[in-house]
Amino acid sequence: MTQATESVNRNPSLANLAKVLQVFREAEEIDPLVAATLSYFKATLDYSLIWIGLYDRKKHCLIGKGGKVPGKDSSFLTRSLSLSAGDRLEEVLIQMQPLTLPDLGAEVRAGEWAQMAKHWRVQGCLILPIRQKDLCLGLMILGASHWGFSLREGEKAQLEIVLGELGAAIHRVMLSQHQLRSATKSSTEDVWPNLLQQAQASTDINQRLTAIVETTHRHLTPTRTEIYWYDPLPQRFQLRLGYPAKRAARFSSDGQGEGFEATAVWNFYEALNANRLVAIGDAYSPFKADLTARLLREFQARSLLAAPILGAGELRGFLLVKTTEARIWDEAEKTFVQGVTHVISLLAPLEAIETTIQTIRNDQLLLAGIARAIYSERDWHKSLTQTAEQLCKRLQAERFALIEADAETGEFTIAYQHHAKSRRPLPSVLPGLSEVDWKMLEQAETAVAIENLTADLRLFTWRPDLQEVDLNSLLVCNMAPGQQPLAGVVLVARESHSTWSQADRELLQSAAQQLGVIFQQFRLQQQTEQMQKHYQALDRGLAEIRQAGQITVLEQTAVHNIAQSLNVPLVVLVTWSPSDQVARIAAISAQNKNFAIHQDSVILLYQDALVQWLLQSETTLPLHVGDLPAESRQWLSATGIGQLLGTALRTAAGHEATGIVVVADGPERFWRDRDQHALLTLANQLAWSRRALVLIDVFQAQRSALQQLNWYKNRQLEEFYKMVGAATQRLQRLFDQGKIPADLHFEQTLRQFGIAINSMLPLLRHEQWQLQTSEGAASLATLLRRAMDRIDSLVKKRQLWPQVHNLDSRAKVAGDMVKLESILYEVLAAACRRSPAQGRLDIWCQPIDDQFLEIAITDNGTIEPALLAELQHGRSLDLLAPSAIDRLPGLILAICQALLHQLGGDLSFYALEDGRTLSRLVVPLADPNQVTTLMK
């Protein structure tokens, strides 16, 4: 405690604050409180102007209590300043919120303060309320010599603390004085027995109300006490009785007597309808300044209390207590007025009991009639018409509508509406509701009542459409309470502002639930019929697409069926081949000239944004015509296009797309889930069918070419065999006859001719249409020598330096030696062709184990990355996609790779880090004693 005291003493600002707070706690009069506050602010705040004024409620003025100004003339600070309507100071008093003025002297609504600010050369100022809870007790003004005003660091908290404590202290002193003044008044407990006794003295409701009003008036001593009754249909408050009998002017501009429209003071009506007491006292009001001024002016009062009179949870009227002088309403007075209205609320329903009973009977008969009409009539519209007429008659409404929610679009469709022939119908589609309104309809236990559509924010998105047909008061009900309003919504509306009773809401809720049952059955039947038609059209389209045997017929059949299944005026099929750069429009289905496009349009495949968007999308893609760039609009040029839906023609994840399908409709079209499902299903079937036909054409062409090649090869080999054989036989006869001299070289040549001819015989007899393998063995050295002899011309032409390493002359290779030699030759020839001139060609031989031998060939050339990837991992699953092994040299290398694999070996290719290429052959090893005759 000693340390805290020493800390305060060392800080002058805290010491001053402690002193002024001590004065607030101990003072019994208001003037010492204000004086201490001014002294503290003069010492701590460095502003040109400091002023405090307390509010006199009776005179509606501010009484200056002094302060600080530039110069010596400070007499203005202690003057009494009257307040006028719209005054800046009155605004702060009523709203109890700080107000900053950049130039007090230039402020039109500052009154005398503006003149004095110019005199003192004060510009920026801050006006602060001195308040206690919801009661404003005065004002404080801080002014600066420069334009604009902003508090310095720490000053905001300082002002809030001191002014808050000042307001609490002033209110404490005023409350103490008020209690002393009211000590002579009669207590509330003494009034209640008299009031209740007079209320029971008569059976007539008017006499009872008159007695209650007189007793209330004598107890509270206001200027006048009145009771207003509320008529919900025109939404009007009507004066029922008042005391004293003298009547004052009212909201009577409509000529309906003393009363006023609830819509004229809507916030006042909402407060009463929410069972809130309205108290407007000295410098206090729960409303904004304009509404407060209007109420006080029209009621000819300075202060008033208005307490709602309720019956069965609904507003029946209100009790008004008003004075022509400023007055502070204490809690006891407010509680008393509320108690009086509770008594009136108990008496008011008595006169309406008979009417209520009759209304209940009529509503029961009405609901029974609706049920009979719904379940007995087979004609849905006739049943609805009867129901709508009965409900409109009972609820005094001009319009009935049955509204269906669309779960996909979020919009609402008018399924049925009933109104007079002279009235305009509601639009067929209403916009979607906000999340708040959606939850409101879902959670509402009874119908939702909107009495003034203009002033109510509920169902805001529907407001323009409803007001377009002059609707101003609504009763809206969810057909399935507690659930999302997807089952449907019933709407009953009036053209005038009016109130819906609890009985009205309950009646519509009961009727809506009955309508909901039969409407759900009707809607399910409609949906079933629509889905049946949809799937029939889809099944028919799939069948026709599957049956098409030619690509052109298939494409035209597909777009025709897509147009029918989706009911769209335009379908466009764009196709291309995998290696193409330009796409073409293969087929079009256009219903009218507004959706006609040119089929010969050029589409740049990799530059058209629409094509690329669809290729990147895994499913269907809905678009608006405004989303399309200029390139796509050049070929989608139809003027009627508004909404588009497209998808790519795909068959599998590893296959390339070969086309797109685009469907188009007008700007009002919404693509539902079933539309997207239908397009995706038909497009997938089109893609597979089209792919199958393309592959069939490709394979037939390849088969035809291979057959022709094989036929030509065999015929040529046959001729070669016959010609060489005949020549060899003639030479042999001549040699045998001695006509050719014996010569060893000639004999060897003749023997080689015989070997070559005999080697062709198995090829012609057994390998006309399919390769056959034979088992044999040969020396690795012989195999390499024969292969090297065959590439000798390539080596010399490119000046290469081939070298064989680690050759084991004892190693023998097993398998079909002719094919192994051909494979080794093709691999060496490819290495030579890709090697630069004067490059190295290294051949490394080493056994892997006792079964396999590795032949590694390195060269200084580079192999195409795409070819290397396909040789390592295999070609794409998409047989229509471009491939590096469909052309030379990849074609030969792939053939060699597959053939060596069939012979029990392996062939692979690698790109080394130093830029060289490695070709690795793995061949089976043979028994050293096994030797083939061919390679001896």
Coordinates of N, CA and C in Angstrom, one line a residue, residues 426-427 430-431 453 459-471:
L426 N -47.7 -12.8 -60.9 CA -46.3 -12.8 -60.4 C -45.5 -13.4 -61.5
P427 N -44.2 -13.1 -61.6 CA -43.3 -13.7 -62.6 C -43.2 -15.2 -62.3
L430 N -38.9 -16.8 -59.2 CA -38.5 -15.8 -58.2 C -37.0 -16.1 -57.9
P431 N -36.2 -15.1 -57.6 CA -34.8 -15.4 -57.3 C -34.6 -16.2 -56.0
L453 N -43.8 -4.8 -46.3 CA -42.8 -5.3 -47.1 C -41.6 -4.3 -47.4
L459 N -37.2 -11.7 -46.7 CA -37.6 -12.0 -48.1 C -37.1 -10.9 -49.1
F460 N -36.0 -10.3 -48.8 CA -35.5 -9.1 -49.5 C -35.4 -9.3 -51.0
T461 N -34.9 -10.5 -51.4 CA -34.7 -10.8 -52.8 C -36.0 -10.9 -53.6
W462 N -37.1 -11.2 -52.9 CA -38.4 -11.3 -53.6 C -39.1 -9.9 -53.6
R463 N -38.6 -8.9 -52.9 CA -39.3 -7.7 -52.7 C -39.6 -7.0 -54.1
P464 N -38.6 -6.8 -55.0 CA -38.9 -6.1 -56.3 C -40.0 -6.8 -57.0
D465 N -40.0 -8.1 -57.1 CA -41.0 -8.8 -57.9 C -42.4 -8.7 -57.2
L466 N -42.4 -8.8 -55.9 CA -43.7 -8.7 -55.2 C -44.3 -7.3 -55.3
Q467 N -43.4 -6.3 -55.1 CA -43.9 -4.9 -55.2 C -44.3 -4.5 -56.6
E468 N -43.7 -5.2 -57.6 CA -44.1 -4.9 -58.9 C -45.6 -5.2 -59.2
V469 N -46.2 -6.1 -58.4 CA -47.6 -6.4 -58.6 C -48.4 -5.8 -57.4
D470 N -47.8 -4.8 -56.7 CA -48.5 -4.0 -55.7 C -48.8 -4.8 -54.4
L471 N -47.9 -5.8 -54.0 CA -48.1 -6.5 -52.8 C -47.3 -5.8 -51.7

